[in-house]
Coordinates of C-alpha atoms and ligand atoms in Angstrom, one line a residue:
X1355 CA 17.3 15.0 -20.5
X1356 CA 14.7 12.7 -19.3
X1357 CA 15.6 9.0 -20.0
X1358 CA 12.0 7.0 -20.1
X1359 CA 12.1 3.8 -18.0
X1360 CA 11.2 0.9 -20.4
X1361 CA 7.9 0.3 -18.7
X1362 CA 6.6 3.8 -19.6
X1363 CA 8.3 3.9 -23.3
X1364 CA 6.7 1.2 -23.6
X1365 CA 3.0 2.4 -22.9
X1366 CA 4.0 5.6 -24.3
X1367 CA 4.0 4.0 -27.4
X1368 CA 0.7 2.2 -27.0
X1369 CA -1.5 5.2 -25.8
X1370 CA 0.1 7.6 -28.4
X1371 CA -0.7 5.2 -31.4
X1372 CA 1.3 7.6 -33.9
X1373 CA 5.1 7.8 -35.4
X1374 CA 7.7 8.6 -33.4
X1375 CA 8.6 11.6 -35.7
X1376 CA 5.4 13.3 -34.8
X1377 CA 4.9 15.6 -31.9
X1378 CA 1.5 16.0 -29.9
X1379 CA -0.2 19.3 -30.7
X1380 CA -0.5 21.6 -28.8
X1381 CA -3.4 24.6 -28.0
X1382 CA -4.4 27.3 -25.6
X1383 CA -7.4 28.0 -24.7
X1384 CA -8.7 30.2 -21.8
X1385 CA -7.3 28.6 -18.4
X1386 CA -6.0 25.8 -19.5
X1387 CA -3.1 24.2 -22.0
X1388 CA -4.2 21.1 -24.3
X1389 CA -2.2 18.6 -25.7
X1390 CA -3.6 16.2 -28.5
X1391 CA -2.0 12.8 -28.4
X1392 CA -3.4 11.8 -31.6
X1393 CA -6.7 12.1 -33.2
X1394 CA -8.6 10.7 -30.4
X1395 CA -7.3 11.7 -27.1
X1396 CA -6.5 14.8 -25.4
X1397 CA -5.5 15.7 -22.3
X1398 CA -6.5 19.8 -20.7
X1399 CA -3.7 20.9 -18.2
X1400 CA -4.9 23.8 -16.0
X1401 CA -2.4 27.0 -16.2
X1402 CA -2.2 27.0 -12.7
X1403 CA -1.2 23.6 -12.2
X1404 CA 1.5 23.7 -14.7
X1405 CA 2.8 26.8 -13.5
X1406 CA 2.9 25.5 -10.1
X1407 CA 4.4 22.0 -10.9
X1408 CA 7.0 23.3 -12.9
X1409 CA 10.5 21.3 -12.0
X1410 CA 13.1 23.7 -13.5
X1411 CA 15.8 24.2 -10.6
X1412 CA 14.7 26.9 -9.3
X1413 CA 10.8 26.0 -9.0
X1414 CA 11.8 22.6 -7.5
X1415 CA 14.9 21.7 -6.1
X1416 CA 16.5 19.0 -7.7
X1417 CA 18.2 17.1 -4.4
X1418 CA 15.8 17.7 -2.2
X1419 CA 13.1 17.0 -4.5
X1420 CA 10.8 20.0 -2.6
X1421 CA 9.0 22.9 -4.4
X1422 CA 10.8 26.1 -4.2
X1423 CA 8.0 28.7 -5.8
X1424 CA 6.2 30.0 -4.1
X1425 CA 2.5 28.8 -4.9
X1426 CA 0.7 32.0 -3.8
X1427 CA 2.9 34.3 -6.2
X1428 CA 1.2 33.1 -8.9
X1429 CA -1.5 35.0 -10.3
X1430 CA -4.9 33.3 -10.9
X1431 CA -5.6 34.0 -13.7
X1432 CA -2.2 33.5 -15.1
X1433 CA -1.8 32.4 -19.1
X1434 CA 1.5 31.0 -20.8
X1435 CA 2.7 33.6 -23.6
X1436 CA 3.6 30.3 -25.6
X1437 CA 3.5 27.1 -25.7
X1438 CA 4.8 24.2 -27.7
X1439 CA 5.7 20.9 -28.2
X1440 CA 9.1 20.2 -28.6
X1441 CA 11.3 16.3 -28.7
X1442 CA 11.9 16.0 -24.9
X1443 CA 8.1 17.7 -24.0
X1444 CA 5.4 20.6 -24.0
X1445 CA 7.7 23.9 -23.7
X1446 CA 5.7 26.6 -22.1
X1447 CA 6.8 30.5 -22.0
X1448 CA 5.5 32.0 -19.0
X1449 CA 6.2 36.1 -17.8
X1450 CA 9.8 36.1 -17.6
X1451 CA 10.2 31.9 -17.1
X1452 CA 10.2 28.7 -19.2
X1453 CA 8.7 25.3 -18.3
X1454 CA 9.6 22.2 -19.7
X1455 CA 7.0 18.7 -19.1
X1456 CA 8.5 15.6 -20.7
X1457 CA 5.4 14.0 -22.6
X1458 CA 5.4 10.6 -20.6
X1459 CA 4.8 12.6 -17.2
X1460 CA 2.5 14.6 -18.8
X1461 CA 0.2 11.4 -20.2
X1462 CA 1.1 10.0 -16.7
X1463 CA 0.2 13.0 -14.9
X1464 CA -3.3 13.9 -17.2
X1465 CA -6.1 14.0 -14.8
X1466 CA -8.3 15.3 -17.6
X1467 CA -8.8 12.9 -18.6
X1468 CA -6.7 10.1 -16.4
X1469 CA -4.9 7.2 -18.2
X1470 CA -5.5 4.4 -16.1
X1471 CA -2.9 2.3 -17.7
X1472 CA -0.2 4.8 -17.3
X1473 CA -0.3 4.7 -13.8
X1474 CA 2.5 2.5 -12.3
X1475 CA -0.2 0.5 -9.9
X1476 CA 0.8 -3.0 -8.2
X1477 CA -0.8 -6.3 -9.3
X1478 CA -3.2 -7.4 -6.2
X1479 CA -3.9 -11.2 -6.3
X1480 CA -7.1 -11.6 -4.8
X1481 CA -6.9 -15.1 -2.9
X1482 CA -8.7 -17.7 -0.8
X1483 CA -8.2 -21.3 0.8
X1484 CA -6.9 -22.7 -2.3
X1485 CA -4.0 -20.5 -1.9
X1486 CA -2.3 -23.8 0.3
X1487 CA -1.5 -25.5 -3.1
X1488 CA 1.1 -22.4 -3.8
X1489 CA 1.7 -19.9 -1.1
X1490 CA 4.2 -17.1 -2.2
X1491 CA 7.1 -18.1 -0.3
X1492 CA 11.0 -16.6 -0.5
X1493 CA 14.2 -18.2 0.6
X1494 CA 16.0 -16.4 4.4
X1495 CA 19.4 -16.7 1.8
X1496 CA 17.2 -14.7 -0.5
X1497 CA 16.5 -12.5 1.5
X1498 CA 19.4 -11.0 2.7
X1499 CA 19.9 -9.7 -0.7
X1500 CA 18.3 -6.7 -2.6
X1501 CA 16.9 -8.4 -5.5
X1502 CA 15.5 -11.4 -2.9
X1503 CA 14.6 -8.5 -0.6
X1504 CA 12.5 -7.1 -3.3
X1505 CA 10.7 -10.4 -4.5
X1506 CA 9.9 -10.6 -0.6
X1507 CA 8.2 -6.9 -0.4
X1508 CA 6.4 -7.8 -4.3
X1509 CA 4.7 -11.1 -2.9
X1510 CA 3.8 -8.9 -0.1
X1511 CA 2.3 -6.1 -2.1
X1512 CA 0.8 -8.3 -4.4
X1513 CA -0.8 -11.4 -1.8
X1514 CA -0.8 -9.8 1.4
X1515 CA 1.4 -12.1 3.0
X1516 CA 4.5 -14.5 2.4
X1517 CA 6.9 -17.1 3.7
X1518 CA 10.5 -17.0 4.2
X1519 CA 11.8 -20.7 4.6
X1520 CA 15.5 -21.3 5.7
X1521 CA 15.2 -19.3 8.6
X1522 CA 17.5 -20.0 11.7
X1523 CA 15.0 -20.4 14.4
X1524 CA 16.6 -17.8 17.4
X1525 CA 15.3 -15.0 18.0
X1526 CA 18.7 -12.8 16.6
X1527 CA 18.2 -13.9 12.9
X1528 CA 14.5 -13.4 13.1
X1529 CA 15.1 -10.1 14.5
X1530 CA 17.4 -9.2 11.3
X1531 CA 14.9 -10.7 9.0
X1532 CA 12.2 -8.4 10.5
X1533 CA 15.1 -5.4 9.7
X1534 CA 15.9 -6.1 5.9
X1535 CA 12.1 -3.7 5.7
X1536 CA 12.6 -1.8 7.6
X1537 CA 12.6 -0.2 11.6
X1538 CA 10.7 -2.5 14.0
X1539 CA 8.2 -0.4 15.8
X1540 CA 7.9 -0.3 19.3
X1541 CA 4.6 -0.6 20.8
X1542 CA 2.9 -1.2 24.7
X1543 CA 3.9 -4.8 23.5
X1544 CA 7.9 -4.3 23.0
X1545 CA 9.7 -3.9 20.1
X1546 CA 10.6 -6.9 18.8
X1547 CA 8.7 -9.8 20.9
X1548 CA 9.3 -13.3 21.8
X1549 CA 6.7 -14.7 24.0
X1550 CA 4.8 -17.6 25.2
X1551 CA 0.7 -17.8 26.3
X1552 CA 1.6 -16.6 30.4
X1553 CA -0.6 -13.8 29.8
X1554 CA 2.5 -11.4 30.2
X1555 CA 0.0 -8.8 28.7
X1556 CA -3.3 -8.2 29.0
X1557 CA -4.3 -9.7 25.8
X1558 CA -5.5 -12.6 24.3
X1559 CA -2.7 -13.2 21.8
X1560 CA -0.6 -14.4 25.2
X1561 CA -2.8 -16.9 25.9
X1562 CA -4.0 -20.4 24.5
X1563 CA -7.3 -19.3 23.2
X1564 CA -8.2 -19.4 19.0
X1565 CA -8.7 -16.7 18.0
X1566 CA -11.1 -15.6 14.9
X1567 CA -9.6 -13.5 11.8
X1568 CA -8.9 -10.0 12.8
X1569 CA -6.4 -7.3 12.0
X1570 CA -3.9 -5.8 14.6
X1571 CA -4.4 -2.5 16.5
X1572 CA -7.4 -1.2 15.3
X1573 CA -7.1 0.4 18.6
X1574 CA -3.9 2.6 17.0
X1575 CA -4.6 5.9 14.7
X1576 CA -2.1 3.9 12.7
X1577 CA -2.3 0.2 12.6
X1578 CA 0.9 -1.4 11.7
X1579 CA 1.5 -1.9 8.5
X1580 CA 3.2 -5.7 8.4
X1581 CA 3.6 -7.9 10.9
X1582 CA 6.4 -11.2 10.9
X1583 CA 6.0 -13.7 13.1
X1584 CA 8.2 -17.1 13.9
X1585 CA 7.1 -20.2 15.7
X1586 CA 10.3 -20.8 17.6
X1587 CA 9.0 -23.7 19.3
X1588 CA 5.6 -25.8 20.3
X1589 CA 6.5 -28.6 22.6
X1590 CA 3.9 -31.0 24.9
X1591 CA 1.2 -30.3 23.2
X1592 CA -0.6 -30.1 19.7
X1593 CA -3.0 -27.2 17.6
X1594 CA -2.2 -23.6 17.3
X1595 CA -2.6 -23.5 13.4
X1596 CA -2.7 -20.1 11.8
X1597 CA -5.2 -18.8 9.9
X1598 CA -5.0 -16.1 7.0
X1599 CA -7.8 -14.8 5.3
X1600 CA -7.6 -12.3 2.3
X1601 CA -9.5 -9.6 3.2
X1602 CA -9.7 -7.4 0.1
X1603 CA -11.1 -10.8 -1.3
X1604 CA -13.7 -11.2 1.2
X1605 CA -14.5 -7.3 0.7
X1606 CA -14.6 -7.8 -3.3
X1607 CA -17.2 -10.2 -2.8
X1608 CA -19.1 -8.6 -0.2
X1609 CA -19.4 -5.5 -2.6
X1610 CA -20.5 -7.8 -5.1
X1611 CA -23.4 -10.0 -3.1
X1612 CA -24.4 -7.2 -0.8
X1613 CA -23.3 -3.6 -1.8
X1614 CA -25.3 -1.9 1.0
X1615 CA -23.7 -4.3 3.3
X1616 CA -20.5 -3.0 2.0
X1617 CA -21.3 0.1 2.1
X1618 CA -22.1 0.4 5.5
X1619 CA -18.8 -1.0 6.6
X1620 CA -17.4 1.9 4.0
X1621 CA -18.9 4.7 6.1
X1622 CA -19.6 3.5 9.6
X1623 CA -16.7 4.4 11.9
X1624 CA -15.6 1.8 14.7
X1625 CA -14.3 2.9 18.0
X1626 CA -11.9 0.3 19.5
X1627 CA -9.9 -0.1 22.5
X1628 CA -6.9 -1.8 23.8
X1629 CA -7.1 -1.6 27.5
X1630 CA -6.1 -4.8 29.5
X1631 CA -2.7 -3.3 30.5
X1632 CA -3.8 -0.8 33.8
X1633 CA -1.0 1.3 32.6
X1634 CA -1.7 2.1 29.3
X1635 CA -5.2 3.1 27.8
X1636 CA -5.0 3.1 23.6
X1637 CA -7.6 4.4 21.1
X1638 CA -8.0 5.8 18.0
X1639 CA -7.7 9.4 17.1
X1640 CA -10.8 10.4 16.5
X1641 CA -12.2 8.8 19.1
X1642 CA -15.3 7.2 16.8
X1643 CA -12.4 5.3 14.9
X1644 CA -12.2 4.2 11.2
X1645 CA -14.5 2.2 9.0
X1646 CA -13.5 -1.5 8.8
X1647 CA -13.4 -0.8 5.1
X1648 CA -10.9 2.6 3.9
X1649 CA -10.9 3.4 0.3
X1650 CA -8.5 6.0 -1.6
X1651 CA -10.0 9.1 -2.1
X1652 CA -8.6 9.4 -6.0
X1653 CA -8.7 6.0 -7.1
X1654 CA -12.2 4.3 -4.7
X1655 CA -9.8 1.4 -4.6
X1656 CA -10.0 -0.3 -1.0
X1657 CA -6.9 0.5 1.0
X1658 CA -7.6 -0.8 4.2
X1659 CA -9.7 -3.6 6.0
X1660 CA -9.4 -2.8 10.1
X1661 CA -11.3 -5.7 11.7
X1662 CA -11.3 -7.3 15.5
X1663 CA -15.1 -7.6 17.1
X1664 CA -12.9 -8.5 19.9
X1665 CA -11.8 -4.9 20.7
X1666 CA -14.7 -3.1 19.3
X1667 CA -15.9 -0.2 21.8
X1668 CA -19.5 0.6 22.3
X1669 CA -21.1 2.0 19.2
X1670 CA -22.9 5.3 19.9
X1671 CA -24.3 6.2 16.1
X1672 CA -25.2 9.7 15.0
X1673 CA -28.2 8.0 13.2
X1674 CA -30.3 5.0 15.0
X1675 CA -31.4 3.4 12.2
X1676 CA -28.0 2.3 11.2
X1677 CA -27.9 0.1 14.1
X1678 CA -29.5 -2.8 12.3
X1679 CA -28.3 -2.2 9.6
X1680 CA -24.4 -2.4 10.7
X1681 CA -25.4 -5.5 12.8
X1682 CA -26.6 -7.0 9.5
X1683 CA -23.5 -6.0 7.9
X1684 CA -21.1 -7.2 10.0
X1685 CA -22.7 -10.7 10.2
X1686 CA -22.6 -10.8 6.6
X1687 CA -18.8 -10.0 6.6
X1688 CA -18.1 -12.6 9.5
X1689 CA -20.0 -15.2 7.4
X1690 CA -17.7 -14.1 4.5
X1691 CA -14.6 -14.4 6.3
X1692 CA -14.9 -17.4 8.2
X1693 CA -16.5 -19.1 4.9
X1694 CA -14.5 -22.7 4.5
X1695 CA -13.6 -20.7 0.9
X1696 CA -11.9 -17.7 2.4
X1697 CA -10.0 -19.5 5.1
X1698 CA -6.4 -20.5 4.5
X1699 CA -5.2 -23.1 7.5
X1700 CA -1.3 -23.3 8.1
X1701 CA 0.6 -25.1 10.2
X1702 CA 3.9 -23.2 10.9
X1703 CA 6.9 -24.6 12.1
X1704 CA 10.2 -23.6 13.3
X1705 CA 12.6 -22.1 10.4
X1706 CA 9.5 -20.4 8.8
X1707 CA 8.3 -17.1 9.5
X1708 CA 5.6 -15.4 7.5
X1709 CA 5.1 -11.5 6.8
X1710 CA 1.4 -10.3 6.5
X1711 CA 0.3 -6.8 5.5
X1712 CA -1.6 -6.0 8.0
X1713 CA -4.1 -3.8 6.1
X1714 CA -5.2 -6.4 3.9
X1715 CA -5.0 -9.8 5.5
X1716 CA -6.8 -11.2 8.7
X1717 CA -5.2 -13.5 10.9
X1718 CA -6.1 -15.9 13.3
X1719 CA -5.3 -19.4 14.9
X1720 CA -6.7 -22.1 16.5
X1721 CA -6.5 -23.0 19.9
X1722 CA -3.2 -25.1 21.2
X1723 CA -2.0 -26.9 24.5
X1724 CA 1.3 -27.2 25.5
X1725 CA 4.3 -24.5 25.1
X1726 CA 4.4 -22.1 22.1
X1727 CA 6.7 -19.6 21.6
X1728 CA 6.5 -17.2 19.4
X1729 CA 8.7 -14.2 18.0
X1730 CA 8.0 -11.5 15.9
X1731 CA 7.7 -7.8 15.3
X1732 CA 5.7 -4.9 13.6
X1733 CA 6.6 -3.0 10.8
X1734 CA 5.4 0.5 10.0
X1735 CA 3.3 0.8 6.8
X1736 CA 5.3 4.0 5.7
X1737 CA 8.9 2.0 6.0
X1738 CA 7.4 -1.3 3.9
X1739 CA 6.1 1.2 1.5
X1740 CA 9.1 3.2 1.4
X1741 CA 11.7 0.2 0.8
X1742 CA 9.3 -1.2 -1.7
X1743 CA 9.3 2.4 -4.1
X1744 CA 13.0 2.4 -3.8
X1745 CA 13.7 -1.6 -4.8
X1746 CA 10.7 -1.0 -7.6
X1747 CA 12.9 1.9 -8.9
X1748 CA 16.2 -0.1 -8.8
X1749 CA 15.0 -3.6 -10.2
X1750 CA 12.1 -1.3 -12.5
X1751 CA 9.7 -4.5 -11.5
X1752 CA 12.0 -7.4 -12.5
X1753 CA 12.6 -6.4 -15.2
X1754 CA 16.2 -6.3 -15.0
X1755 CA 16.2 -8.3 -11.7
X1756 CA 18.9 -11.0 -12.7
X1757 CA 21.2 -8.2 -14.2
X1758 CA 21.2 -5.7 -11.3
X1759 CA 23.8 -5.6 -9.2
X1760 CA 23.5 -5.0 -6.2
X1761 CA 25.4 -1.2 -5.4
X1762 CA 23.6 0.1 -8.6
X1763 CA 22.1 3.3 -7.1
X1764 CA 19.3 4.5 -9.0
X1765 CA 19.0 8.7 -8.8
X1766 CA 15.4 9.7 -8.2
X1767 CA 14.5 12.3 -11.1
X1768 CA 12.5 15.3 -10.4
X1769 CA 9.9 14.0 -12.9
X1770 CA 9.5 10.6 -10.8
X1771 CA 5.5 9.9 -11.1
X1772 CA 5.1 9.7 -7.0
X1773 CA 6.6 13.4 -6.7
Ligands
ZN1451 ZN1 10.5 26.8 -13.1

């Protein structure tokens, strides 16, 4: 029996528009199943696909959550001998099998046509410098437990970036902060690093220099996916502010203002290396590297802003008449993102680290004198993303935050909309 979370009862209820005592009905036609919500909207499930997303026990197994049919023993052509609707969902009578969909994976699931607003998608806030007046900010005390942990990784999903106050300033509880997301990863610049500008590695965040707005490793296949960092200390001396810059902003309003600008920076890849260390040597796989703007495929939505000029490789187009027009791009972008609008000045101090998602926001800072140093550590897109799903699931988006305790374990069901 599938129990509907209360965000998806909910919109259930508005997309279906009809008593709860009726049922959708249900027709076959030649390769497909259709399901009438009400008078207005229907929703045309190939045969295939259900057959083949079925999540009875033995299709699917139900720990594992992985498919156990076999796919390719399904014949093409094949047609349900019945189907229809029944309270928990659309019952469908196969050859010697029955499916059963529950109706709100069904409406979640329709891709002809999609319901937008039955997709669980996070709330983006789209910001610029007058984020100052309110940063998203979480206590270290917070922290440390789930439902803080989980207010940490939401301002994170939803600005990009986020302060934790209250925290010790060593490098041990900065290293445990880092590990509430999830696994530090290691790179050619340690795993978790504490350093100061003595140019320890060949690159320019080691050394006093500003630098402009730019994501990290868009030398990497895989750019990290957060980054935390910690001023532990700035003494004899002054400057060394940090700059963030909201780069799905910026982007929004390039596409707006010039929409063949963005649209070259959409399809244009970038090579990019990382190379001042003589014993390592990184670049992206493929070698011509990603557009600084990376969309998903299903949705168009922007996904990814990769952006440093300063480790851009040479450009070797397949077509020479882009060249202007990237170089007429990219200005446009840098006047975009170093616009007195876009840019959001900090001044961090000991006891305050910041997370920022480095697919979204740009960061930068100004140059200091004197001793910095600095600790921090990178965070793998796939574990932020993965700690997030699970703390959504538990706290069902705050809903029930304040009640929650936290060893509620929350069992994944086999009709979860990300399986
Ligand atoms: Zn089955």
């Amino acid at each position: 029996m599938l129990t509907l979370r209360p965000l998806f009862r909910h919109r259930l209820t508005r997309l279906l528009h009809s008593h709860s005592s009726d049922l959708p009905i249900v027709s076959l036609h030649e390769h497909k199943v259709a399901i009438g919500w009400n008078t207005q909207t229907l929703s045309k499930f190939h045969n295939i696909w259900l057959r083949d997303h079925c999540r009875c026990p033995s299709c699917f197994h139900p720990i594992t959550k992985q498919r156990l049919l076999n796919t390719f023993s399904i014949p093409p052509d094949i047609k349900p001998v019945s189907a229809r609707p029944v309270q928990d969902g659309l019952e469908v009578v196969w050859d010697g099998h029955t499916s059963l969909y529950p109706w709100s994976w069904l409406q979640t699931m329709s891709y002809d046509p999609k319901f937008p607003q039955m997709q669980q998608k996070s709330e983006k806030t789209l910001w610029g410098a007058k984020i100052h007046q309110r940063p998203p900010m979480v206590h270290y005390d917070q922290v440390m437990s789930d439902g803080g942990l989980y207010k940490w990784l939401t301002n994170i999903d939803q600005f990009g970036f986020c302060f934790v106050s209250g925290v010790p300033a060593t490098t041990e509880a900065t290293e445990e902060l880092s590990k509430r997301i999830g696994f530090i990863r290691e790179t050619q610049y340690g795993k978790f690093w504490d350093f100061t500008s003595d140019l320890a590695k060949g690159d320019t965040a080691y050394t006093t220099l500003a630098l402009g707005a730019h994501t990290d490793n868009t030398y990497f296949t895989d750019p990290c996916g957060l980054q935390l960092f910690h001023l532990l200390s700035h003494t004899e001396g002054s400057g060394g502010a940090t700059l963030l810059v909201d780069g799905f902003s910026v982007a929004a309003k390039l596409k707006q203002q010039h929409p063949d600008a963005y649209d070259v920076l959409s399809r244009l890849p970038v090579p990019a290396h990382a190379a001042g260390e003589a014993s390592s040597f990184y670049r992206p796989s493929p070698g011509c590297g990603y557009p600084v703007l990376q969309h998903d495929a299903n949705s168009g939505d922007l996904s990814t802003v990769r952006w440093n000029n300063d480790d851009r490789s040479v450009m070797s187009p397949s077509d020479p008449a882009i060249v202007d027009q990237w170089y007429n791009a990219i200005r446009l972008w840098n006047q975009f993102l170093t616009s007195a609008d876009a840019e959001y000045w900090v001044q961090l101090t000991p006891g305050t680290a910041v997370v920022v998602d480095n697919h979204r926001v740009l960061h930068g800072r100004s140059a200091f004198t004197g001793r910095r140093r600095m600790c921090g550590a990178y965070i793998g897109v796939d574990e932020y993303r993965s700690k997030l799903a699970v703390l959504t699931d538990k706290f069902d988006r705050g809903a029930n935050s304040e009640t929650s305790s936290a060893d509620v374990v929350v069992e994944r069901s086999v009709w979860h909309p990300a399986l």
